[in-house]
Amino acid sequence: MNVEYIKAIIEAVLFAWSDPISIKEISKVIDLDLKTTERIIASMIDEFNFTKRGIQIIRMNDYVQLATKPEHHQYIQKLLEPKQNKGLTQATLETLAIIAYKQPIPKSEIEGIRGVKCDRALSTLIEKELIEEKGRLEKTGRPIIYGTTLVFLKTFGLNSLNDLPPISEFQLLTEDEEDIKDLFN
Amino acid sequence: MNVEYIKAIIEAVLFAWSDPISIKEISKVIDLDLKTTERIIASMIDEFNFTKRGIQIIRMNDYVQLATKPEHHQYIQKLLEPKQNKGLTQATLETLAIIAYKQPIPKSEIEGIRGVKCDRALSTLIEKELIEEKGRLEKTGRPIIYGTTLVFLKTFGLNSLNDLPPISEFQLLTEDEEDIKDLFN
Amino acid sequence: MSYKIKVQAFEGPFDLLFHLIEKNEIDIYDIPISEITVQYIQYIKAMQEIDLNVTSEFLVMVATLLEIKSKMLLPVEKKVDEQLEFEEVDPRNELVRRLLEYKKYKYVADALKSKGDLSSKLFFKPREEIIFDIDDSSNLLEEMDMNKLILAFNKVLKNHGSGSVNVNLRKMERETFTIEEKINAILNTLSTKAKVTFNHLFLKLSSRNEVITTFLALLELIRMKKVGVKQSNCFSEILIEIKSN
């Protein structure tokens, strides 16, 4: 395998994975030693920055991730005008609902249900102390699993999770979600 | 804005949006006429294919989307759970093929060709969003007519319906077969 | 007598007929109807024996085959009127036409399948949630610290270095911008928009000098508690808004 081919594979892996991934994990996937993988990724980071590309590789400690560049932000923002409303947005509420009913649950599963990434909603919920990390799953990437907090119970006036409305009402909620999706398509 | 910068923005938009997006929408975001946008995207598609990149731009009618390339799938497979793409049964595939070539088509006509009822196949295809109702025929019973969707194009790697394998080829092929058989008789 | 036949599931009468034609290497345009009918019926019986679902369509085909067979047994009628004589229609024609039509799509279905196999090897990225939502913007300065602001400032400078703005580092110039001026400019922007992003403030600036002055003006406004700053998470947009008091 030549270097160009390895770079292509790494790009593909970063794209498909889309979340931060450790360089060690990448080295396992491409079956190459850590040092060489490190070096190749470092040169990819430079190339992505140097060439006028729309995406970049950002590095956080031993993790890397594909992301858009800040200078294109204004265009991406045009895709969807800001929706300002009081309290939690629909997106955040939906994420919270999924966590409440399916906890403990990893991010990937929430995203599977909602069909969109929900990093922003998760960080809002964590910030508001409505959810918290409950540990990690023992599988690839050791994903964090989330659950609701005491603040959540208090905020929604529940004595316990058993007080959550029965699941049939929850199904109605996901139909709303379809409507929302329709709006954006 | 020079072309390279526009390409970077388009890449960023495709990356951030992730789902199929219409070229028209892209042209609005970058504030450029449709023709020029079309041309730039066409040249991007070539560039992504030509250069050894890990991602490509796939086109379905007037929609485009970023995707990995098939040759890297074995590596990505190591990270992601295998796709739950239980292939379609022969019956469903035949039904889909008839719809693809003869759309818009009512159920009765499909059944005429296949010689069997195809309600099950139709509901599977609708569920998988490979076909959809395209309206009703103005005749007795006002039967529903069916056609294929964007998901259909995506699933079978077609840019448009014009990309369907030409049906005459198969006839020629089978006639050739007959000839070859004759040779040996 | 009974044939030992391997019975498989067939998609329908055409599928079964097609199988028989291929198996017997029959010319589709000259189907020996009697022979095919016998075999067809044997298959149907075998299918029933092993409890395969023999739907009514299979039985309708038996009727069709028998009808064709009987038509072929009838002597060909001589037309009295010579002028009306036309080529005798082969009773098998309709069946052949439908078989060919079916065969066409059977092949196409296989071609589609292999195309589908290839594109099932593609992976897509999960969609990002592009909602620039402001989830309850009451706590403006919460979680903000100087480090984040300075990081953001660095980013602005770096972006300007990438060519979108003309930055001249070698020439020394007289200061043409004052902090007072920039404070007014920021307040002016905020009076029409209520909320602007951090990047927006620096968008149209022409020199490093102006960028720095604007940044200092912003710091000054924060110190005077005239504006508030909020960022929902790391590396996301920083929002600047006027403080109502």
Coordinates of C-alpha atoms in Angstrom, one line a residue:
Chain A
M1 CA 0.0 0.0 0.0
N2 CA 1.4 3.4 -0.9
V3 CA 1.0 6.5 1.3
E4 CA -1.6 8.1 -1.0
Y5 CA -3.8 5.0 -0.7
I6 CA -3.4 4.9 3.1
K7 CA -4.4 8.6 3.2
A8 CA -7.5 7.8 1.2
I9 CA -8.4 5.0 3.6
I10 CA -7.9 7.3 6.6
E11 CA -10.1 10.0 5.0
A12 CA -12.8 7.4 4.3
V13 CA -12.6 6.1 7.9
L14 CA -12.7 9.6 9.4
F15 CA -15.7 10.5 7.2
A16 CA -17.7 7.3 7.9
W17 CA -16.9 7.4 11.7
S18 CA -17.5 11.2 11.9
D19 CA -16.9 11.2 15.7
P20 CA -13.5 11.7 17.2
I21 CA -11.4 8.5 16.8
S22 CA -8.1 7.7 18.3
I23 CA -5.0 7.4 16.1
K24 CA -4.4 4.1 17.7
E25 CA -7.7 2.8 16.5
I26 CA -7.0 4.1 13.0
S27 CA -3.6 2.3 13.0
K28 CA -5.4 -0.9 13.8
V29 CA -7.9 -0.4 11.0
I30 CA -5.2 0.2 8.4
D31 CA -2.9 -2.4 10.0
L32 CA 0.1 -0.1 10.3
D33 CA 2.3 0.8 13.3
L34 CA 1.3 3.7 15.5
K35 CA 4.4 5.8 14.6
T36 CA 3.8 5.7 10.9
T37 CA 0.1 6.3 11.3
E38 CA 0.9 9.3 13.4
R39 CA 3.2 10.7 10.8
I40 CA 0.8 10.1 7.9
I41 CA -2.0 11.8 9.8
A42 CA 0.2 14.8 10.7
S43 CA 1.0 15.3 7.0
M44 CA -2.7 14.9 6.1
I45 CA -3.6 17.7 8.6
D46 CA -1.1 19.9 6.9
E47 CA -2.4 19.0 3.4
F48 CA -6.0 19.7 4.4
N49 CA -5.0 23.1 5.7
F50 CA -2.7 24.0 2.9
T51 CA -4.9 23.1 0.0
K52 CA -8.1 25.1 -0.2
R53 CA -10.4 22.4 1.0
G54 CA -13.7 22.7 2.7
I55 CA -12.9 20.3 5.5
Q56 CA -10.0 19.9 7.9
I57 CA -8.8 17.3 10.3
I58 CA -8.8 18.6 13.9
R59 CA -6.7 16.9 16.5
M60 CA -7.5 16.7 20.2
N61 CA -4.8 14.8 22.1
D62 CA -4.7 11.4 20.5
Y63 CA -8.0 11.8 18.8
V64 CA -8.7 13.2 15.3
Q65 CA -12.0 14.2 13.6
L66 CA -13.1 15.7 10.3
A67 CA -14.7 19.1 10.6
T68 CA -15.6 22.0 8.4
K69 CA -13.4 25.1 8.6
P70 CA -14.6 28.1 10.6
E71 CA -14.3 30.4 7.6
H72 CA -17.2 28.6 5.8
H73 CA -19.4 28.8 8.8
Q74 CA -21.6 31.6 7.4
Y75 CA -22.5 29.5 4.4
I76 CA -23.4 26.4 6.4
Q77 CA -25.4 28.6 8.7
K78 CA -27.5 29.6 5.6
L79 CA -28.7 26.0 5.3
L80 CA -30.8 26.6 8.3
E81 CA -31.8 29.9 9.7
P82 CA -31.5 30.1 13.5
K83 CA -34.6 29.1 15.2
Q84 CA -35.0 31.1 18.4
N85 CA -37.5 30.0 20.9
K86 CA -37.8 29.9 24.7
G87 CA -36.7 27.0 26.6
L88 CA -35.4 23.8 25.1
T89 CA -35.7 23.4 21.4
Q90 CA -37.6 20.6 19.8
A91 CA -34.3 18.9 18.9
T92 CA -33.0 19.0 22.4
L93 CA -36.3 17.8 23.9
E94 CA -36.4 14.9 21.5
T95 CA -32.9 13.9 22.5
L96 CA -33.8 14.1 26.1
A97 CA -37.0 12.1 25.6
I98 CA -35.0 9.3 23.9
I99 CA -32.5 9.2 26.8
A100 CA -35.2 9.2 29.4
Y101 CA -36.9 6.2 27.9
K102 CA -33.9 4.2 26.7
Q103 CA -31.3 4.9 29.3
P104 CA -28.5 4.1 29.6
I105 CA -28.0 4.8 26.0
P106 CA -24.9 5.6 23.9
K107 CA -24.9 8.6 21.5
S108 CA -24.8 6.5 18.4
E109 CA -28.1 4.9 19.3
I110 CA -29.8 8.2 20.0
E111 CA -28.5 9.4 16.6
G112 CA -29.8 6.2 15.0
I113 CA -33.2 7.0 16.3
R114 CA -33.3 10.7 15.5
G115 CA -31.5 10.2 12.2
V116 CA -29.2 13.2 12.9
K117 CA -26.1 13.8 14.9
C118 CA -27.0 15.3 18.3
D119 CA -23.7 16.5 19.8
R120 CA -25.2 20.0 20.3
A121 CA -28.3 18.7 22.0
L122 CA -26.3 16.5 24.3
S123 CA -24.0 19.3 25.3
T124 CA -27.0 21.5 26.1
L125 CA -28.6 18.8 28.2
I126 CA -25.3 18.1 30.1
E127 CA -24.9 21.8 30.6
K128 CA -28.4 22.0 32.0
E129 CA -27.6 19.0 34.2
L130 CA -30.6 17.1 32.8
I131 CA -28.5 14.2 31.7
E132 CA -25.1 12.8 32.7
E133 CA -22.6 10.2 31.8
K134 CA -23.4 6.9 33.3
G135 CA -20.3 5.0 32.2
R136 CA -18.9 3.5 29.0
L137 CA -19.8 0.6 26.8
E138 CA -17.2 -2.1 26.3
K139 CA -17.0 -2.0 22.5
T140 CA -15.2 -0.2 19.7
G141 CA -14.5 3.4 20.8
R142 CA -15.7 2.7 24.3
P143 CA -18.7 5.0 23.8
I144 CA -20.1 7.0 26.7
I145 CA -23.6 6.1 27.8
Y146 CA -26.0 8.7 29.0
G147 CA -28.9 8.7 31.5
T148 CA -31.1 11.3 33.2
T149 CA -30.3 13.1 36.5
L150 CA -32.2 14.1 39.6
V151 CA -32.5 17.6 38.0
F152 CA -34.4 15.9 35.2
L153 CA -36.9 14.3 37.6
K154 CA -37.3 17.6 39.4
T155 CA -37.7 19.7 36.2
F156 CA -40.4 17.5 34.9
G157 CA -42.1 16.9 38.2
L158 CA -41.5 13.2 38.4
N159 CA -41.0 11.1 41.5
S160 CA -39.1 8.5 39.6
L161 CA -38.5 7.2 36.1
N162 CA -41.6 5.0 36.6
D163 CA -43.6 8.1 36.5
L164 CA -42.7 8.7 32.8
P165 CA -45.8 8.7 30.5
P166 CA -46.4 5.3 29.0
I167 CA -44.5 4.5 25.8
S168 CA -47.5 4.9 23.5
E169 CA -47.4 8.6 24.0
F170 CA -43.7 8.5 23.1
Q171 CA -44.6 7.0 19.8
L172 CA -46.7 10.0 19.0
L173 CA -43.6 12.1 19.7
T174 CA -41.6 10.3 17.1
E175 CA -44.3 11.0 14.6
D176 CA -43.9 14.7 15.3
E177 CA -40.3 14.1 14.5
E178 CA -41.2 12.8 11.1
D179 CA -43.1 16.0 10.5
I180 CA -40.1 18.0 11.5
K181 CA -38.0 16.1 9.1
D182 CA -40.5 16.7 6.4
L183 CA -40.2 20.4 7.0
F184 CA -36.5 20.3 6.3
N185 CA -36.6 18.1 3.3
Chain B
M1 CA -14.6 34.4 -5.0
N2 CA -12.4 32.2 -7.1
V3 CA -13.4 28.7 -8.2
E4 CA -11.2 26.9 -5.7
Y5 CA -12.8 28.8 -2.8
I6 CA -16.3 28.0 -4.1
K7 CA -15.3 24.3 -4.3
A8 CA -14.1 24.5 -0.7
I9 CA -17.4 26.0 0.4
I10 CA -19.4 23.3 -1.5
E11 CA -17.3 20.6 0.1
A12 CA -18.0 22.1 3.5
V13 CA -21.7 22.3 2.8
L14 CA -21.9 18.8 1.5
F15 CA -20.0 17.6 4.6
A16 CA -22.1 19.5 7.1
W17 CA -25.4 18.6 5.5
S18 CA -24.5 14.9 5.0
D19 CA -27.8 14.0 3.4
P20 CA -28.5 14.4 -0.3
I21 CA -28.9 18.1 -1.1
S22 CA -30.2 19.6 -4.3
I23 CA -27.8 21.5 -6.5
K24 CA -30.3 24.4 -6.5
E25 CA -30.0 24.7 -2.8
I26 CA -26.3 24.7 -3.0
S27 CA -26.4 27.5 -5.6
K28 CA -28.5 29.5 -3.2
V29 CA -26.1 29.0 -0.4
I30 CA -23.1 30.1 -2.4
D31 CA -25.1 32.8 -4.2
L32 CA -24.2 31.6 -7.7
D33 CA -26.4 30.9 -10.7
L34 CA -27.5 27.3 -11.2
K35 CA -25.6 26.7 -14.4
T36 CA -22.3 27.7 -12.9
T37 CA -22.9 25.7 -9.8
E38 CA -23.8 22.6 -11.9
R39 CA -20.5 23.0 -13.8
I40 CA -18.4 23.4 -10.7
I41 CA -20.0 20.4 -9.0
A42 CA -19.5 18.3 -12.2
S43 CA -15.8 19.2 -12.2
M44 CA -15.6 18.4 -8.4
I45 CA -17.1 15.0 -9.0
D46 CA -14.4 14.3 -11.5
E47 CA -11.6 15.6 -9.3
F48 CA -12.8 13.5 -6.3
N49 CA -12.8 10.4 -8.5
F50 CA -9.5 11.2 -10.2
T51 CA -7.4 12.1 -7.2
K52 CA -6.8 9.4 -4.7
R53 CA -9.3 10.6 -2.2
G54 CA -11.2 8.6 0.4
I55 CA -14.5 10.3 -0.4
Q56 CA -16.5 10.8 -3.5
I57 CA -19.5 12.9 -4.5
I58 CA -22.4 10.8 -5.7
R59 CA -25.2 12.3 -7.8
M60 CA -28.8 11.3 -7.9
N61 CA -30.9 13.4 -10.3
D62 CA -30.4 16.9 -9.1
Y63 CA -29.1 15.8 -5.7
V64 CA -25.6 15.3 -4.5
Q65 CA -24.1 13.7 -1.5
L66 CA -20.7 12.8 -0.1
A67 CA -19.9 9.1 0.4
T68 CA -17.0 6.8 0.8
K69 CA -15.7 4.7 -2.1
P70 CA -16.6 1.1 -2.5
E71 CA -12.9 0.0 -2.5
H72 CA -12.4 1.1 1.1
H73 CA -15.4 -0.7 2.5
Q74 CA -13.4 -3.5 4.0
Y75 CA -11.6 -1.0 6.3
I76 CA -14.6 0.9 7.4
Q77 CA -16.4 -2.4 8.0
K78 CA -13.8 -3.1 10.7
L79 CA -15.2 -0.1 12.6
L80 CA -18.8 0.1 11.9
E81 CA -21.3 -2.7 12.3
P82 CA -22.1 -4.4 9.1
K83 CA -24.9 -2.6 7.3
Q84 CA -28.3 -4.2 7.9
N85 CA -28.9 -4.5 4.2
K86 CA -30.7 -7.7 3.9
G87 CA -30.9 -8.0 0.2
L88 CA -34.3 -8.0 -1.5
T89 CA -35.8 -11.3 -2.5
Q90 CA -36.1 -12.3 -6.1
A91 CA -39.8 -11.5 -6.2
T92 CA -39.2 -8.0 -4.8
L93 CA -36.3 -7.3 -7.1
E94 CA -38.4 -8.3 -10.1
T95 CA -41.2 -6.1 -9.0
L96 CA -38.8 -3.2 -8.5
A97 CA -37.2 -3.8 -11.9
I98 CA -40.6 -3.6 -13.6
I99 CA -41.5 -0.4 -11.8
A100 CA -38.1 1.1 -12.6
Y101 CA -38.5 0.6 -16.3
K102 CA -42.2 1.1 -16.8
Q103 CA -43.0 3.9 -14.3
P104 CA -45.4 5.2 -13.5
I105 CA -47.2 1.9 -13.4
P106 CA -50.3 0.6 -11.6
K107 CA -50.2 -2.6 -9.6
S108 CA -52.4 -4.5 -12.0
E109 CA -49.9 -4.1 -14.8
I110 CA -47.0 -5.3 -12.7
E111 CA -49.0 -8.4 -11.8
G112 CA -49.8 -8.9 -15.4
I113 CA -46.1 -9.1 -16.2
R114 CA -45.1 -11.2 -13.3
G115 CA -48.2 -13.4 -13.4
V116 CA -48.6 -13.3 -9.6
K117 CA -49.9 -10.9 -7.0
C118 CA -47.3 -8.5 -5.7
D119 CA -48.8 -6.8 -2.7
R120 CA -46.1 -8.0 -0.3
A121 CA -43.3 -6.9 -2.7
L122 CA -45.0 -3.5 -3.1
S123 CA -45.3 -2.9 0.6
T124 CA -41.7 -4.0 1.2
L125 CA -40.5 -1.6 -1.5
I126 CA -42.6 1.3 -0.1
E127 CA -41.3 0.5 3.4
K128 CA -37.7 0.6 2.2
E129 CA -38.6 3.9 0.4
L130 CA -37.4 2.5 -2.9
I131 CA -40.8 3.3 -4.5
E132 CA -43.6 5.7 -3.8
E133 CA -47.1 6.5 -5.0
K134 CA -47.0 8.9 -8.0
G135 CA -50.7 9.6 -8.2
R136 CA -53.7 7.7 -9.6
L137 CA -54.9 6.7 -13.0
E138 CA -58.1 8.3 -14.2
K139 CA -59.9 5.1 -14.9
T140 CA -62.2 2.7 -13.1
G141 CA -61.1 2.3 -9.5
R142 CA -58.6 5.1 -9.9
P143 CA -55.7 2.8 -9.3
I144 CA -52.5 4.0 -7.6
I145 CA -49.5 4.3 -9.9
Y146 CA -46.0 3.7 -8.6
G147 CA -42.6 5.1 -9.4
T148 CA -39.1 4.9 -8.0
T149 CA -37.5 7.3 -5.5
L150 CA -34.2 9.1 -4.8
V151 CA -33.4 6.3 -2.4
F152 CA -33.8 3.8 -5.3
L153 CA -31.2 5.7 -7.3
K154 CA -28.9 5.9 -4.3
T155 CA -29.3 2.2 -3.4
F156 CA -28.4 1.0 -6.9
G157 CA -25.7 3.6 -7.6
L158 CA -27.6 5.3 -10.4
N159 CA -27.2 9.0 -11.3
S160 CA -30.6 9.0 -12.9
L161 CA -33.1 6.7 -14.5
N162 CA -31.2 7.0 -17.7
D163 CA -28.4 5.0 -16.0
L164 CA -30.6 1.9 -15.8
P165 CA -29.1 -1.0 -17.7
P166 CA -30.6 -0.8 -21.2
I167 CA -33.2 -3.5 -21.5
S168 CA -32.4 -4.2 -25.2
E169 CA -29.0 -5.4 -24.2
F170 CA -30.6 -8.3 -22.3
Q171 CA -32.6 -9.3 -25.3
L172 CA -29.6 -9.2 -27.5
L173 CA -27.6 -11.2 -25.0
T174 CA -30.2 -13.9 -24.8
E175 CA -30.5 -14.1 -28.5
D176 CA -26.7 -14.5 -28.7
E177 CA -27.1 -17.2 -26.2
E178 CA -29.6 -19.0 -28.4
D179 CA -27.2 -18.7 -31.3
I180 CA -24.4 -20.2 -29.2
K181 CA -26.7 -23.0 -28.1
D182 CA -27.6 -23.7 -31.8
L183 CA -23.9 -24.0 -32.6
F184 CA -23.6 -26.9 -30.2
N185 CA -26.7 -28.7 -31.2
Chain C
M1 CA -45.1 -43.3 -12.9
S2 CA -43.4 -40.6 -11.0
Y3 CA -40.4 -38.4 -11.8
K4 CA -37.9 -37.6 -9.2
I5 CA -37.9 -33.9 -9.4
K6 CA -36.1 -31.4 -7.3
V7 CA -38.7 -28.9 -6.3
Q8 CA -37.7 -25.4 -5.5
A9 CA -39.9 -22.4 -4.7
F10 CA -41.0 -20.5 -7.8
E11 CA -42.0 -16.9 -7.8
G12 CA -45.0 -17.6 -10.0
P13 CA -46.2 -19.5 -13.0
F14 CA -43.9 -17.7 -15.4
D15 CA -40.9 -18.4 -13.2
L16 CA -41.8 -22.1 -13.2
L17 CA -42.4 -22.2 -17.0
F18 CA -39.2 -20.4 -17.6
H19 CA -37.4 -22.9 -15.5
L20 CA -38.9 -25.8 -17.5
I21 CA -38.0 -24.1 -20.8
E22 CA -34.4 -23.6 -19.7
K23 CA -34.1 -27.0 -18.3
N24 CA -35.3 -28.7 -21.4
E25 CA -33.4 -26.3 -23.7
I26 CA -36.6 -25.5 -25.5
D27 CA -36.8 -22.8 -28.2
I28 CA -39.1 -20.3 -26.6
Y29 CA -40.7 -19.6 -30.0
D30 CA -41.6 -23.2 -30.5
I31 CA -42.7 -24.6 -27.2
P32 CA -43.9 -28.2 -27.2
I33 CA -47.1 -27.5 -25.3
S34 CA -48.1 -31.1 -24.5
E35 CA -44.7 -31.9 -23.0
I36 CA -44.4 -28.7 -21.1
T37 CA -48.0 -29.0 -19.7
V38 CA -47.2 -32.5 -18.4
Q39 CA -44.1 -31.4 -16.7
Y40 CA -45.7 -28.2 -15.3
I41 CA -48.5 -30.3 -13.8
Q42 CA -46.0 -32.7 -12.2
Y43 CA -44.2 -29.8 -10.6
I44 CA -47.4 -28.4 -9.2
K45 CA -48.2 -31.8 -7.7
A46 CA -44.8 -32.1 -6.2
M47 CA -45.1 -28.6 -4.8
Q48 CA -48.4 -29.5 -3.2
E49 CA -46.9 -32.7 -1.7
I50 CA -44.1 -30.9 0.1
D51 CA -46.6 -28.2 1.2
L52 CA -45.2 -25.4 -0.9
N53 CA -47.7 -22.7 -1.4
V54 CA -49.4 -23.3 -4.7
T55 CA -51.3 -20.1 -5.3
S56 CA -54.2 -19.8 -7.6
E57 CA -52.0 -18.2 -10.3
F58 CA -50.2 -21.5 -10.8
L59 CA -53.5 -23.2 -11.4
V60 CA -54.7 -20.5 -13.8
M61 CA -51.6 -21.3 -15.8
V62 CA -52.5 -25.0 -16.0
A63 CA -55.9 -23.9 -17.5
T64 CA -54.1 -21.6 -20.0
L65 CA -51.7 -24.4 -21.0
L66 CA -54.6 -26.9 -21.5
E67 CA -56.5 -24.3 -23.5
I68 CA -53.6 -23.7 -25.8
K69 CA -53.0 -27.4 -26.1
S70 CA -56.6 -28.1 -27.2
K71 CA -56.5 -25.2 -29.7
M72 CA -53.5 -26.7 -31.3
L73 CA -55.2 -30.1 -31.6
L74 CA -58.1 -28.5 -33.5
P75 CA -57.8 -28.9 -37.3
V76 CA -56.9 -25.6 -39.0
E77 CA -60.0 -24.2 -40.6
K78 CA -59.8 -23.2 -44.2
K79 CA -61.3 -19.8 -44.8
V80 CA -63.9 -19.8 -47.5
D81 CA -63.2 -16.3 -48.6
E82 CA -59.7 -16.3 -50.0
Q83 CA -59.4 -12.6 -49.5
L84 CA -59.9 -12.8 -45.8
E85 CA -57.4 -15.5 -45.4
F86 CA -54.6 -14.5 -43.1
E87 CA -51.8 -16.3 -41.5
E88 CA -53.2 -18.6 -38.8
V89 CA -52.5 -17.2 -35.4
D90 CA -50.4 -19.5 -33.3
P91 CA -52.3 -20.1 -30.0
R92 CA -49.0 -20.0 -28.2
N93 CA -48.2 -16.4 -29.3
E94 CA -49.7 -14.7 -26.3
L95 CA -47.9 -17.0 -23.9
V96 CA -44.6 -16.5 -25.7
R97 CA -45.0 -12.7 -25.6
R98 CA -45.7 -12.8 -21.9
L99 CA -42.8 -15.2 -21.2
L100 CA -40.4 -12.9 -23.1
E101 CA -41.6 -9.9 -21.2
Y102 CA -41.2 -11.6 -17.9
K103 CA -37.7 -12.9 -18.9
K104 CA -36.7 -9.3 -19.7
Y105 CA -37.3 -8.2 -16.2
K106 CA -35.9 -11.3 -14.6
Y107 CA -32.6 -10.5 -16.2
V108 CA -32.8 -6.8 -15.4
A109 CA -33.5 -7.7 -11.7
D110 CA -30.2 -9.6 -11.6
A111 CA -28.4 -6.6 -13.2
L112 CA -29.9 -4.3 -10.6
K113 CA -28.9 -6.6 -7.8
S114 CA -25.2 -6.5 -8.8
K115 CA -25.4 -2.7 -9.0
G116 CA -26.9 -2.7 -5.5
D117 CA -24.2 -4.9 -4.2
L118 CA -21.6 -2.4 -5.2
S119 CA -23.3 0.6 -3.8
S120 CA -24.0 -1.2 -0.5
K121 CA -20.3 -0.9 0.0
L122 CA -20.6 2.9 0.3
F123 CA -20.8 4.6 3.7
F124 CA -22.4 7.9 4.4
K125 CA -21.9 10.3 7.2
P126 CA -24.6 10.7 9.8
R127 CA -26.3 14.0 9.4
E128 CA -25.2 16.9 11.5
E129 CA -27.9 18.8 13.3
I130 CA -27.5 22.2 11.8
I131 CA -29.6 24.0 14.2
F132 CA -28.1 27.2 15.5
D133 CA -30.4 27.0 18.4
I134 CA -30.2 29.1 21.4
D135 CA -31.4 27.0 24.3
D136 CA -32.4 29.5 26.9
S137 CA -29.9 32.3 26.5
S138 CA -30.5 33.7 30.0
N139 CA -27.1 32.8 31.5
L140 CA -25.0 34.9 29.3
L141 CA -21.6 34.8 30.9
E142 CA -21.9 31.3 32.3
E143 CA -19.0 29.1 31.4
M144 CA -17.2 31.8 29.6
D145 CA -13.6 32.6 30.4
M146 CA -10.9 34.7 29.0
N147 CA -9.1 31.7 27.6
K148 CA -12.0 30.9 25.3
L149 CA -12.2 34.4 24.1
I150 CA -8.5 34.6 23.4
L151 CA -8.7 31.3 21.5
A152 CA -11.4 32.7 19.4
F153 CA -9.4 35.8 18.8
N154 CA -6.5 33.8 17.6
K155 CA -8.7 32.0 15.2
V156 CA -9.9 35.3 13.8
L157 CA -6.3 36.4 13.2
K158 CA -5.4 33.1 11.6
N159 CA -8.4 33.3 9.3
H160 CA -7.3 36.7 8.2
G161 CA -3.9 35.4 7.4
S162 CA -5.4 32.9 5.0
G163 CA -6.0 35.5 2.4
S164 CA -9.5 36.6 2.7
V165 CA -8.4 40.0 4.2
N166 CA -5.5 42.0 3.2
V167 CA -3.1 42.0 6.1
N168 CA 0.1 43.9 5.8
L169 CA 2.6 43.0 8.6
R170 CA 5.6 44.9 7.4
K171 CA 4.5 48.4 7.1
M172 CA 4.1 50.5 10.3
E173 CA 1.1 52.6 10.1
R174 CA -0.4 55.3 12.2
E175 CA -3.2 54.1 14.3
T176 CA -6.2 54.9 12.3
F177 CA -8.7 53.3 14.6
T178 CA -9.5 54.1 18.2
I179 CA -11.1 52.0 20.8
E180 CA -13.8 54.6 21.4
E181 CA -14.7 54.5 17.7
K182 CA -14.9 50.7 17.7
I183 CA -17.0 50.7 20.9
N184 CA -19.5 52.9 19.1
A185 CA -19.3 50.7 16.1
I186 CA -20.1 47.6 18.1
L187 CA -22.9 49.2 20.0
N188 CA -24.2 50.5 16.7
T189 CA -24.3 47.0 15.2
L190 CA -26.0 45.6 18.3
S191 CA -28.6 48.3 18.3
T192 CA -29.9 47.1 15.0
K193 CA -29.3 43.4 15.4
A194 CA -29.6 42.7 19.2
K195 CA -27.3 39.7 18.7
V196 CA -24.3 39.2 16.6
T197 CA -21.7 36.4 16.3
F198 CA -18.1 37.0 17.3
N199 CA -17.0 36.3 13.8
H200 CA -19.4 38.8 12.4
L201 CA -17.7 41.6 14.2
F202 CA -14.5 40.9 12.5
L203 CA -15.8 40.1 9.1
K204 CA -15.2 43.2 7.2
L205 CA -12.1 44.5 8.9
S206 CA -9.2 45.5 6.8
S207 CA -6.1 45.3 8.9
R208 CA -4.6 43.6 11.9
N209 CA -4.7 46.9 13.6
E210 CA -8.4 47.2 13.2
V211 CA -8.9 43.7 14.3
I212 CA -7.0 44.3 17.5
T213 CA -8.7 47.6 18.2
T214 CA -12.1 46.0 17.7
F215 CA -11.1 43.2 20.1
L216 CA -10.0 45.6 22.7
A217 CA -13.2 47.5 22.3
L218 CA -15.2 44.3 22.8
L219 CA -13.2 43.5 26.0
E220 CA -13.9 47.0 27.2
L221 CA -17.6 46.6 26.6
I222 CA -17.6 43.4 28.5
R223 CA -15.8 45.0 31.4
M224 CA -18.3 47.8 31.4
K225 CA -21.0 45.1 31.4
K226 CA -22.6 46.7 28.4
V227 CA -22.6 43.5 26.4
G228 CA -22.7 39.8 27.3
V229 CA -21.0 36.9 25.6
K230 CA -22.2 33.3 25.3
Q231 CA -20.9 30.2 23.8
S232 CA -22.9 27.0 23.9
N233 CA -20.0 24.6 23.6
C234 CA -16.3 24.4 22.8
F235 CA -15.4 25.9 19.4
S236 CA -18.9 26.8 18.6
E237 CA -20.0 30.4 17.7
I238 CA -19.7 33.0 20.3
L239 CA -22.7 35.2 20.6
I240 CA -22.5 38.8 21.6
E241 CA -25.6 40.6 22.8
I242 CA -26.5 43.8 24.4
K243 CA -27.2 43.8 28.1
S244 CA -30.4 45.3 29.1
N245 CA -30.1 47.4 32.2

